[in-house]
PDB file of C-alpha atoms in Angstrom:
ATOM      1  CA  UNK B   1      34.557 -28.774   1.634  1.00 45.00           C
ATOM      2  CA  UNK B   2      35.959 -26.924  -1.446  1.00 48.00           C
ATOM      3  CA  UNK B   3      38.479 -24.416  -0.431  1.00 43.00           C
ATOM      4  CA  UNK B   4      36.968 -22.194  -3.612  1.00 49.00           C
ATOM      5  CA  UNK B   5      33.776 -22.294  -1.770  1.00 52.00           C
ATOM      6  CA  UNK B   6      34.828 -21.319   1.765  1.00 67.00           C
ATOM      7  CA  UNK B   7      37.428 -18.630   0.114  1.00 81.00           C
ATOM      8  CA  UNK B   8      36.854 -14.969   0.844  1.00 92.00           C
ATOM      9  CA  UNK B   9      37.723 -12.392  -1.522  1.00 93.00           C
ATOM     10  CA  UNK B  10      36.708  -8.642  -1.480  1.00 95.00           C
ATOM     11  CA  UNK B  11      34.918  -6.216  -4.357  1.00 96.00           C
ATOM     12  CA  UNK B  12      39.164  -5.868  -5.603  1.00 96.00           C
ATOM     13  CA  UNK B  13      39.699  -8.661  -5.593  1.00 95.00           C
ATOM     14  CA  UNK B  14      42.153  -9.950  -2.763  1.00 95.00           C
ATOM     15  CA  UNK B  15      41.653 -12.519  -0.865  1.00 95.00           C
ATOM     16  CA  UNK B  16      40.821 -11.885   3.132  1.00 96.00           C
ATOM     17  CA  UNK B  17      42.515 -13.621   6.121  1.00 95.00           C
ATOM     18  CA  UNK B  18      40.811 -13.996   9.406  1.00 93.00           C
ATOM     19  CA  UNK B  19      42.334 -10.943  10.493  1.00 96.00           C
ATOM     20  CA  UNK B  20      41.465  -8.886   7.531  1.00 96.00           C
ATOM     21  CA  UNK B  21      37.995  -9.633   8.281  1.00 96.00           C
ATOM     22  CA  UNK B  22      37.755  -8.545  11.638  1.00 96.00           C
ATOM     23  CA  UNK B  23      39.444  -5.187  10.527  1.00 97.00           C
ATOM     24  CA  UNK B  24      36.724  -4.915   8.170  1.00 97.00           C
ATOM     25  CA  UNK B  25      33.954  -6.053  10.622  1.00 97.00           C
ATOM     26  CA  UNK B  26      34.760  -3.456  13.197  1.00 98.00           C
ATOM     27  CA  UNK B  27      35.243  -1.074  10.310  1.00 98.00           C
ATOM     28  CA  UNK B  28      31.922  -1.907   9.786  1.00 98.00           C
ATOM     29  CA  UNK B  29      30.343  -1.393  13.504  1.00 97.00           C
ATOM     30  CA  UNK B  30      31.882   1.937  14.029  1.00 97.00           C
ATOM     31  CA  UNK B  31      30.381   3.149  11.105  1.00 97.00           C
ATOM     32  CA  UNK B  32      27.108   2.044  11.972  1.00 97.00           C
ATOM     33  CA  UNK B  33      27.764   3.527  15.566  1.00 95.00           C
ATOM     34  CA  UNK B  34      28.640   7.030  14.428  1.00 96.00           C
ATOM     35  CA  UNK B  35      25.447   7.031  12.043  1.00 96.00           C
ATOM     36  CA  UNK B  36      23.048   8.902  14.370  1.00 93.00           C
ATOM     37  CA  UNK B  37      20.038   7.607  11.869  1.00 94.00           C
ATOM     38  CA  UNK B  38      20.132   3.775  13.362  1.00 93.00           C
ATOM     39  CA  UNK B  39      18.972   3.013  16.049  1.00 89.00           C
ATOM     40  CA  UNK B  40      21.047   1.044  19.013  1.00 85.00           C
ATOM     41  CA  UNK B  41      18.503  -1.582  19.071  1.00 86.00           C
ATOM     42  CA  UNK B  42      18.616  -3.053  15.555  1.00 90.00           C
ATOM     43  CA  UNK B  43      21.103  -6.006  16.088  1.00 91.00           C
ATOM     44  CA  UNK B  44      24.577  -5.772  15.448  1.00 93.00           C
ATOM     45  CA  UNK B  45      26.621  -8.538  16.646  1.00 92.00           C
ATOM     46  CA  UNK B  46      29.468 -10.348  13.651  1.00 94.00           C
ATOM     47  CA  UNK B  47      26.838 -12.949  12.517  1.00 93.00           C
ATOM     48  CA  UNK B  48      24.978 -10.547  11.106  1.00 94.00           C
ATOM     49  CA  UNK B  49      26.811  -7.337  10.540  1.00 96.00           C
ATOM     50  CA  UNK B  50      28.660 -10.504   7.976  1.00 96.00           C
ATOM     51  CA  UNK B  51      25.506 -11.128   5.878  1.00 96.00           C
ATOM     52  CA  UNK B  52      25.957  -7.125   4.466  1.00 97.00           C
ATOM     53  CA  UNK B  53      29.932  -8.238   4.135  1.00 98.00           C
ATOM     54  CA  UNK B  54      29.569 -10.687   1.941  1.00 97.00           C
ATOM     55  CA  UNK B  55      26.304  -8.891   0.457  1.00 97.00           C
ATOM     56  CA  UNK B  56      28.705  -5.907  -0.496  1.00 98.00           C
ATOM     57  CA  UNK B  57      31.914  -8.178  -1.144  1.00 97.00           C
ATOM     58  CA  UNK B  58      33.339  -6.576   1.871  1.00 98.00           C
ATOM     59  CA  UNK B  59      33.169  -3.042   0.777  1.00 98.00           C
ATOM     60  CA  UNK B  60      32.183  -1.087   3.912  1.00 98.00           C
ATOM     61  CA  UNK B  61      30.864   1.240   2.803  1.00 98.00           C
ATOM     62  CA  UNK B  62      27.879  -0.489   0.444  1.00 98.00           C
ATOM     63  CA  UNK B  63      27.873  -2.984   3.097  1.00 98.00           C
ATOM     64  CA  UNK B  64      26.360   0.180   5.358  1.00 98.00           C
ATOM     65  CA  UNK B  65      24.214   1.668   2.786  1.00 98.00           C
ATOM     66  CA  UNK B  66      22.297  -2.005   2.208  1.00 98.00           C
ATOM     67  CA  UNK B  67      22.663  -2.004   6.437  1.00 97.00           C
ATOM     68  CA  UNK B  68      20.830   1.611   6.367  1.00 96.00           C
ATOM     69  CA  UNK B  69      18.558   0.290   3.650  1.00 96.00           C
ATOM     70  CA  UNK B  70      17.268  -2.948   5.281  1.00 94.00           C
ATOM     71  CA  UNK B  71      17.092  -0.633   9.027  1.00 94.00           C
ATOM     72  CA  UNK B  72      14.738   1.633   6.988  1.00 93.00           C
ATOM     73  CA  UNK B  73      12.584  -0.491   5.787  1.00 92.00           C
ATOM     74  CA  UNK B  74      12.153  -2.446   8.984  1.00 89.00           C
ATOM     75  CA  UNK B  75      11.681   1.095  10.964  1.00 88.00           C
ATOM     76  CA  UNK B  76       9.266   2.446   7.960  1.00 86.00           C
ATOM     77  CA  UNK B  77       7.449  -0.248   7.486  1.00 82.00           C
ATOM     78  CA  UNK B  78       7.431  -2.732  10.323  1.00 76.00           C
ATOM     79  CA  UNK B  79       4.049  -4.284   9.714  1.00 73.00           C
ATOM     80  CA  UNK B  80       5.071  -6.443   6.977  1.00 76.00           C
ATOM     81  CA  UNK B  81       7.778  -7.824   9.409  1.00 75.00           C
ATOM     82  CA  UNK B  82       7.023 -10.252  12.294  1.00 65.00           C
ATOM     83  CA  UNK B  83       9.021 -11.598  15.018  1.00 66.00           C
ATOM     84  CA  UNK B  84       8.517 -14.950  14.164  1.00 73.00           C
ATOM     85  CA  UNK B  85       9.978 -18.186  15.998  1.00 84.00           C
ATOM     86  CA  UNK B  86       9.119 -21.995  14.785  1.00 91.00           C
ATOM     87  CA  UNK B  87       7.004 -23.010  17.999  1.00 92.00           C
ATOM     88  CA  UNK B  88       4.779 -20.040  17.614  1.00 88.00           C
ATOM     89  CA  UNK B  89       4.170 -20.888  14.387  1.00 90.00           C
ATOM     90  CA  UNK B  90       4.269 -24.858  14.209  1.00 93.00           C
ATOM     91  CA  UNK B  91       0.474 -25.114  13.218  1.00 94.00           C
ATOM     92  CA  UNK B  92       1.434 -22.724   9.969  1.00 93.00           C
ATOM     93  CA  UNK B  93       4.731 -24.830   9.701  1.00 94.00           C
ATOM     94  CA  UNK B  94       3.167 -28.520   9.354  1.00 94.00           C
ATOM     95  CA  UNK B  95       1.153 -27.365   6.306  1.00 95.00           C
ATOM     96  CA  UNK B  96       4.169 -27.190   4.414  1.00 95.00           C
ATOM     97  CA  UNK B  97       3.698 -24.220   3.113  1.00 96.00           C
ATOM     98  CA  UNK B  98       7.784 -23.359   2.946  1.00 96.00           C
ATOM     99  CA  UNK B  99      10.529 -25.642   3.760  1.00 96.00           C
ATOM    100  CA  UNK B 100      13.712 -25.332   4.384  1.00 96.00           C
ATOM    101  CA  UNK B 101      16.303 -28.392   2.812  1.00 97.00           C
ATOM    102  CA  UNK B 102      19.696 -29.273   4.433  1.00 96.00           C
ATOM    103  CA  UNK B 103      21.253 -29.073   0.906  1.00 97.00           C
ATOM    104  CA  UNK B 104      22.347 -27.464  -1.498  1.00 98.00           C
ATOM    105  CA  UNK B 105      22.332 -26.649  -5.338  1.00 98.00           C
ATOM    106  CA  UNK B 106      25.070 -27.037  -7.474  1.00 97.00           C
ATOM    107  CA  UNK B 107      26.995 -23.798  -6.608  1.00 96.00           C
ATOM    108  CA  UNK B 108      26.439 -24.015  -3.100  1.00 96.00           C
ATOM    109  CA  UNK B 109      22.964 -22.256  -2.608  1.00 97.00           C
ATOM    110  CA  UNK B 110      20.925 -23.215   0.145  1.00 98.00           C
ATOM    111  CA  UNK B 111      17.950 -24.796  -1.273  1.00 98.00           C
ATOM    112  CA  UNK B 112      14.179 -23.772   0.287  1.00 98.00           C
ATOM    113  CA  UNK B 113      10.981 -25.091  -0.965  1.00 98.00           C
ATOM    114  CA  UNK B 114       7.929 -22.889  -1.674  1.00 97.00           C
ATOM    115  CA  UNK B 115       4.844 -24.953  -2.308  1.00 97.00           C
ATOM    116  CA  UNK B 116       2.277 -22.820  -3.118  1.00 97.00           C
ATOM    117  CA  UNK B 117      -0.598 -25.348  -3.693  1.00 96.00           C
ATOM    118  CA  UNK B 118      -0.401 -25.620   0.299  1.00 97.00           C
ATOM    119  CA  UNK B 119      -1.263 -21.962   0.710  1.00 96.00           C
ATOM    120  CA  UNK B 120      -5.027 -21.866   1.543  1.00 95.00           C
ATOM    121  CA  UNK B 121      -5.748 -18.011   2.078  1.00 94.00           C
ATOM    122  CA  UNK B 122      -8.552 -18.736   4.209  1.00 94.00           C
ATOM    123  CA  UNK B 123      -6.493 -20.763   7.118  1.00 94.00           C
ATOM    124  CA  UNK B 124      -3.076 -18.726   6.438  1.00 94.00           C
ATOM    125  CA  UNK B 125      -2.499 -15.025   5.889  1.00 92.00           C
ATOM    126  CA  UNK B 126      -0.143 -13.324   3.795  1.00 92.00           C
ATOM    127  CA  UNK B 127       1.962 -12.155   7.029  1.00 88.00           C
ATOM    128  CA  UNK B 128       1.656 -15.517   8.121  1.00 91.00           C
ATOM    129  CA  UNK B 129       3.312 -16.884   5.094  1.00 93.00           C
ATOM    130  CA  UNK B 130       5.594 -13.939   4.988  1.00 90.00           C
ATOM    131  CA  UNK B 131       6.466 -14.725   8.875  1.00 88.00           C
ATOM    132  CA  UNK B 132       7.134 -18.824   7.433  1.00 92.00           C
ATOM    133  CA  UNK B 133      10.031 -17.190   4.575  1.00 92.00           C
ATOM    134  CA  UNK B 134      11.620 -14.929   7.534  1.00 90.00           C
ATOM    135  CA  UNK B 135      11.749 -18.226   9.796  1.00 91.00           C
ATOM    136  CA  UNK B 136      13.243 -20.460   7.161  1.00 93.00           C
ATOM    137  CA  UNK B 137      15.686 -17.625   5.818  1.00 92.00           C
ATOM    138  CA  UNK B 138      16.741 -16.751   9.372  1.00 90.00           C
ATOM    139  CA  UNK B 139      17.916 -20.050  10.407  1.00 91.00           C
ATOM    140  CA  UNK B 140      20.054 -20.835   6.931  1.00 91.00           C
ATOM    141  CA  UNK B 141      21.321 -17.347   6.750  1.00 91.00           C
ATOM    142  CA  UNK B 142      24.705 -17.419   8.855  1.00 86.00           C
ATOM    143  CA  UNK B 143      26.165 -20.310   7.828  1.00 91.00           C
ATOM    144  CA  UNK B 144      29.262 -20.155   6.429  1.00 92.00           C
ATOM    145  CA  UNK B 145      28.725 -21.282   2.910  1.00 94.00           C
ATOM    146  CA  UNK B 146      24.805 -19.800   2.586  1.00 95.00           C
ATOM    147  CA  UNK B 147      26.798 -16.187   3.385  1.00 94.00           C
ATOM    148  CA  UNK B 148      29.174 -16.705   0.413  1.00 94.00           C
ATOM    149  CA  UNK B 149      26.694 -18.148  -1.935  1.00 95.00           C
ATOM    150  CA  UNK B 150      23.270 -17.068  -0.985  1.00 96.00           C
ATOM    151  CA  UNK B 151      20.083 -19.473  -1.456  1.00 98.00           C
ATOM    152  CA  UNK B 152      18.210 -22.000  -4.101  1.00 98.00           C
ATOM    153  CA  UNK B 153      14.336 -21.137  -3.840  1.00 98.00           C
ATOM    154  CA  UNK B 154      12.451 -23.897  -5.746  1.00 98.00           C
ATOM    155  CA  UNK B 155       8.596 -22.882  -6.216  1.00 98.00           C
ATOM    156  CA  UNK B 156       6.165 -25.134  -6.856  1.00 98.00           C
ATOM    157  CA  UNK B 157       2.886 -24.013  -8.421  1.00 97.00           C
ATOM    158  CA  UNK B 158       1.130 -27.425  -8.360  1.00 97.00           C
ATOM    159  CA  UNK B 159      -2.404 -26.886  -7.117  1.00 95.00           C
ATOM    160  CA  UNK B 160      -1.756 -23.230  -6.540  1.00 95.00           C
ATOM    161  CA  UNK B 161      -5.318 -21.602  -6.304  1.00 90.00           C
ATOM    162  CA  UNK B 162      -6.865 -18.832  -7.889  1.00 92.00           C
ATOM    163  CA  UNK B 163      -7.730 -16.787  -4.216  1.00 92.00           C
ATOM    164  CA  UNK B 164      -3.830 -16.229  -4.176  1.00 93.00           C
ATOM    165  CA  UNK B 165      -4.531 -13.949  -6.386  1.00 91.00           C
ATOM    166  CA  UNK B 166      -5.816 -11.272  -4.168  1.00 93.00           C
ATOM    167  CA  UNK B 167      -2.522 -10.864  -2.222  1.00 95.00           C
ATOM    168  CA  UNK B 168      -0.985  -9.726  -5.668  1.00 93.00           C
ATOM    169  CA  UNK B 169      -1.764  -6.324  -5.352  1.00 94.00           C
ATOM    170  CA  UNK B 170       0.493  -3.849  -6.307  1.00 94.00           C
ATOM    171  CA  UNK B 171       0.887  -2.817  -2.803  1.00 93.00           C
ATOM    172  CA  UNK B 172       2.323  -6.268  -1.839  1.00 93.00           C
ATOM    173  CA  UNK B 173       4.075  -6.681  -4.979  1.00 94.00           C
ATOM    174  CA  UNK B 174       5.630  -3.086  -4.824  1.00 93.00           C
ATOM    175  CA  UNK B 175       6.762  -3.876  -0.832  1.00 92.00           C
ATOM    176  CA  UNK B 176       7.980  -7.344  -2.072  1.00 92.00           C
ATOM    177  CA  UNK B 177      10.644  -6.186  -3.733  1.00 93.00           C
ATOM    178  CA  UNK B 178      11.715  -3.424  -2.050  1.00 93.00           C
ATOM    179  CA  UNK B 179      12.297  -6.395   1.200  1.00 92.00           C
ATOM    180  CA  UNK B 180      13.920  -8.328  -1.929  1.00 92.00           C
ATOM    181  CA  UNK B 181      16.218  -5.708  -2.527  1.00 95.00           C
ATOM    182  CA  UNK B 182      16.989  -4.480   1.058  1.00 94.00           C
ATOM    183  CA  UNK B 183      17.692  -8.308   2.492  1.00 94.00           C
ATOM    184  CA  UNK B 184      21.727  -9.123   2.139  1.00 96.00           C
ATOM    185  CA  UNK B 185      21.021 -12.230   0.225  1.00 96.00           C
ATOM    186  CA  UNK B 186      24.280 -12.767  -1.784  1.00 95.00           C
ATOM    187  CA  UNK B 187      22.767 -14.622  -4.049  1.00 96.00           C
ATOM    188  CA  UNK B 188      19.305 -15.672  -5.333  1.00 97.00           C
ATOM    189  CA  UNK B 189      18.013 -18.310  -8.046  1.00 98.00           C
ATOM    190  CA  UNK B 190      14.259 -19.003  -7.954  1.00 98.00           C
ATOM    191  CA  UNK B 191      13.441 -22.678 -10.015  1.00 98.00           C
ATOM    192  CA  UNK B 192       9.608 -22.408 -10.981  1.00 98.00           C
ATOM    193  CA  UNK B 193       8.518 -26.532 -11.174  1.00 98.00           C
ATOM    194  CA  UNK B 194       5.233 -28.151 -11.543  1.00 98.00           C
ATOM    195  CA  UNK B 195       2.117 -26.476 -13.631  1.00 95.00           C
ATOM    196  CA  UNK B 196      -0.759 -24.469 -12.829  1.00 94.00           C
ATOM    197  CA  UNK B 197      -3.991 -22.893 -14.882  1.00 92.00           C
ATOM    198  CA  UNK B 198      -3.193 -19.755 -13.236  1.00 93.00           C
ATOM    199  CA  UNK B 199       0.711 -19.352 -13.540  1.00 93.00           C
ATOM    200  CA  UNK B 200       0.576 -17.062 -16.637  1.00 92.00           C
ATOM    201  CA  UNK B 201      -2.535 -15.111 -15.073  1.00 93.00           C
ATOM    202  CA  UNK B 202      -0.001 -14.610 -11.673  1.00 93.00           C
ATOM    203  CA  UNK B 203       3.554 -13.692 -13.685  1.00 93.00           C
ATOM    204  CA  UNK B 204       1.392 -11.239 -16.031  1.00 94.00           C
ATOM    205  CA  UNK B 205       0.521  -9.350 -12.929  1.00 94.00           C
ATOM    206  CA  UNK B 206       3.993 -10.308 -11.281  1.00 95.00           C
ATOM    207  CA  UNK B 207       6.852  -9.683 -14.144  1.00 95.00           C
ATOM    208  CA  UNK B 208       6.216  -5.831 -14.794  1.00 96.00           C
ATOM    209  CA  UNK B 209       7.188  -5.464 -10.428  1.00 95.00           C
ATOM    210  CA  UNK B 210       9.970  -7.219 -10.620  1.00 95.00           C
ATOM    211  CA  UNK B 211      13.722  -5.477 -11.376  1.00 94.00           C
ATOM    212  CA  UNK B 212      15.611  -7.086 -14.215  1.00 94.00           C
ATOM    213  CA  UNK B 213      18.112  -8.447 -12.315  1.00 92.00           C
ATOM    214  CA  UNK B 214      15.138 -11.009 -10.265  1.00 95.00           C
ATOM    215  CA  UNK B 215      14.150 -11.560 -13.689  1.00 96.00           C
ATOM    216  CA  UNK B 216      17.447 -12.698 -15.020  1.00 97.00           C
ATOM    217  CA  UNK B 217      17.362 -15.209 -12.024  1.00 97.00           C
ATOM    218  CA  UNK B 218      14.223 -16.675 -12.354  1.00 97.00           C
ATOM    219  CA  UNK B 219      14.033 -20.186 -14.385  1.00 98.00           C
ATOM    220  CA  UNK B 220      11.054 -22.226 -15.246  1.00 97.00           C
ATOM    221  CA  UNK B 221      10.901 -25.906 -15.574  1.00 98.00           C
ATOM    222  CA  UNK B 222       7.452 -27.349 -15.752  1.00 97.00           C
ATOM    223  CA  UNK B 223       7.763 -31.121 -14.717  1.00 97.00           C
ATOM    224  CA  UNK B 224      11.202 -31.604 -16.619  1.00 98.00           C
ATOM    225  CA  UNK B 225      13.287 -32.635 -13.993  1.00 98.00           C
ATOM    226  CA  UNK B 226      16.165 -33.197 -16.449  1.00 98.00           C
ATOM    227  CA  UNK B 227      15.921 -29.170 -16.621  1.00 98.00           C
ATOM    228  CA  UNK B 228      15.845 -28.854 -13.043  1.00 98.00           C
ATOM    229  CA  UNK B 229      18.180 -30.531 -12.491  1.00 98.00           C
ATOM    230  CA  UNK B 230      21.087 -29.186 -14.598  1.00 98.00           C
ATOM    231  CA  UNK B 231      20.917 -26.906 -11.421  1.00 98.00           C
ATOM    232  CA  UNK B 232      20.509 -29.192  -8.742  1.00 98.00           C
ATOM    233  CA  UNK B 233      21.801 -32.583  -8.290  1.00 98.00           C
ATOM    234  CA  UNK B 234      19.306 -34.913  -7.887  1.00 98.00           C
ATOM    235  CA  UNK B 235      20.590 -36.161  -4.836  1.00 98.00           C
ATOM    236  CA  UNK B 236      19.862 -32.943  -3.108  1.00 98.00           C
ATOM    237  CA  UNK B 237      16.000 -33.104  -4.153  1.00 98.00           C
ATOM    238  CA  UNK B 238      13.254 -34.517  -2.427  1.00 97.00           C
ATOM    239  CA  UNK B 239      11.824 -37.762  -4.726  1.00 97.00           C
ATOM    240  CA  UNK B 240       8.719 -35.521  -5.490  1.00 97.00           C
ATOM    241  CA  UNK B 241      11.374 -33.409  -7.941  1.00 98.00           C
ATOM    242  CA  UNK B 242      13.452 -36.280  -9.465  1.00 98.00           C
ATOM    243  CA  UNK B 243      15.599 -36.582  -6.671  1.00 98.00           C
ATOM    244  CA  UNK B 244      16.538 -39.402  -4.394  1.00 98.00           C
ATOM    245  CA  UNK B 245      16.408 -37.163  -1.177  1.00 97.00           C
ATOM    246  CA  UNK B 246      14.199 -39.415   1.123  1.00 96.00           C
ATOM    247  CA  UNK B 247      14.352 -37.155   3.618  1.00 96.00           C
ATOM    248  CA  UNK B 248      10.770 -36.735   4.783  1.00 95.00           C
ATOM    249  CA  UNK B 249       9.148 -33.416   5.095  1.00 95.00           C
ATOM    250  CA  UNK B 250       7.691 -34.277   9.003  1.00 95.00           C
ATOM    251  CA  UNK B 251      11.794 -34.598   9.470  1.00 96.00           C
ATOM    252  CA  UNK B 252      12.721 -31.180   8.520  1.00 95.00           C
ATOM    253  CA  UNK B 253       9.994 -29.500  10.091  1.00 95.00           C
ATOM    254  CA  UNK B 254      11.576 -31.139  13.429  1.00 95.00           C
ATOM    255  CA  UNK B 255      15.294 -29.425  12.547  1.00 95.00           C
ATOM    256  CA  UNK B 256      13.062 -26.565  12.653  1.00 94.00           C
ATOM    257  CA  UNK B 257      11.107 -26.914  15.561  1.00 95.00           C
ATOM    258  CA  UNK B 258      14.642 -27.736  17.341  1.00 94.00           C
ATOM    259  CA  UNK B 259      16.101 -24.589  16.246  1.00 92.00           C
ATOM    260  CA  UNK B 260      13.476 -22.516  17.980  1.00 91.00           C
ATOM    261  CA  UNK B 261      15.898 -21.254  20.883  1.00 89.00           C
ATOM    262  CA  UNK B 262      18.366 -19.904  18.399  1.00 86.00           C
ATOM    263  CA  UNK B 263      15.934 -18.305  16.783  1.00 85.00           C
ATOM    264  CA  UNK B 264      14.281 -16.272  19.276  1.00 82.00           C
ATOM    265  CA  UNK B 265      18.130 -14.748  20.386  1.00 81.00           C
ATOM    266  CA  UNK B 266      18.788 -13.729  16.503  1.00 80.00           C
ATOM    267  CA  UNK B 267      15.798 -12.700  15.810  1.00 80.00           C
ATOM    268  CA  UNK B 268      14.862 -10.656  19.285  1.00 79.00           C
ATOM    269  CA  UNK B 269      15.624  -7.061  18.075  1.00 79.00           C
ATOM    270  CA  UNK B 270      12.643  -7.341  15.988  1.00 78.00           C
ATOM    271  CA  UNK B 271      10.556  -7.080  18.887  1.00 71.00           C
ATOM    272  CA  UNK B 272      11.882  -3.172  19.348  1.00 73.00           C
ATOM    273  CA  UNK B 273      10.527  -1.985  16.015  1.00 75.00           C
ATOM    274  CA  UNK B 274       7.048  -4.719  15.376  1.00 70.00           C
ATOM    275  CA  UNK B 275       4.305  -4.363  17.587  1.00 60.00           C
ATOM    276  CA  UNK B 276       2.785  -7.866  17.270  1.00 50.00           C
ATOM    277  CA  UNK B 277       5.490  -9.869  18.199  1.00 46.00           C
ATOM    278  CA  UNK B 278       5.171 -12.793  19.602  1.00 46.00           C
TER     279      UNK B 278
END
């Protein structure tokens, strides 16, 4: 692995040690602990108390803010959360509607798949699908590298319907981006690919939500994989994009499915704050 990859250096500029981390991670906790506003029960452990690290460049204190931030919206509005583990949720799973890849893009990114043709609003919900990104997020989030460089979403409009339409209300789109903004994603590039009728009707109603820097991120490719894939190297993209990733889709729903243990520990404080868990 590239040294420059795994490398940690703070909002200064100096490179951390292993100790220098820890300092900053309990730095981190006892903040958190004297902040009478969070509740014990919202998880704390290093795994993730390092996602707002990295988020913040190790600055503790914006590292707490986004912490506070994220905790408020969870605690505020918990319905558009779900405590969701893969074996709950396999019958949503094996329609593809999300997937998450075992590679990356050319900076590191984790790459997941949104294929938005497989939506069909009248067998899946919106907090279903929302429940699907939380589950694929979750399980690529710690790593080591997906911490320091954050994740690759490609979305695919092919077949996308028209009755998608109805979840883009500015309700949704308004709570969208405030989860955007409160998740410690260090990084996020979103690859549009494929064509649909009603793209431009769903970024006219889209664009004016979103804050310029999701904009500036955003990159649209049509069926030009040469575009797509000055990005991402073709070997880390399924055949359907250019690539020569035979991986089969079946296959990483099972990595998954297998996961579904770890998932249920990470994501168990959940349960405190949603009321449909399950």
């Amino acid at each position: 692995m590239d040294p420059q990859i795994l490398a940690i250096t703070d909002y200064q500029g100096n490179e951390l040690k292993e100790n220098d981390v820890k300092e900053r991670l309990q730095a981190l906790k006892v903040r958190i602990k004297d902040d009478h506003d969070i509740n014990n029960e919202m998880r704390q452990d290093d795994d993730y108390l390092l996602r707002y690290l990295h988020f913040s460049d190790f600055n503790i204190q914006q590292a707490h803010l986004q912490f506070k931030k994220f905790y408020k919206l969870l605690t505020n509005d918990a319905k558009w959360f779900g405590y969701a583990t893969p074996k709950a949720h396999q019958d949503q799973l094996q329609k593809n509607m999300r997937l998450l890849l075992d590679t990356r893009d050319r900076d590191g990114r984790l790459i997941l798949i949104a294929k938005m043709g497989n939506i069909n609003p009248s067998q899946s919900s919106l907090n279903d699908v929302l429940k699907l990104d939380d589950i694929m997020m979750e399980l690529g989030w710690d790593d080591p590298i997906t911490l320091r460089k954050g994740f690759c979403g490609i979305l695919d409009v092919k077949d996308m319907g028209f009755r998608l339409m109805q979840w883009a209300t500015p309700k949704n789109l308004i709570f969208a981006v405030k989860k955007l903004e409160a998740m410690p994603v260090k990084d996020l590039k979103i690859h549009c690919v494929n064509k649909s009728r009603y793209l431009s009707t769903m970024m006219t109603i889209t664009w004016p939500f979103l804050p310029a820097k999701f904009k500036e991120n955003i990159y649209f490719h049509e069926d030009k994989w040469e575009s797509l894939h000055k990005y991402i190297d073709p070997a880390s993209l399924p055949t359907e994009y250019g690539g020569t990733n035979t991986k089969s889709y079946d296959e990483y729903i099972k990595d998954v499915l297998d996961k579904d243990n770890q998932l249920v520990e990470t994501t168990k404080y959940i349960k405190f704050f949603v009321k449909d868990a399950k």
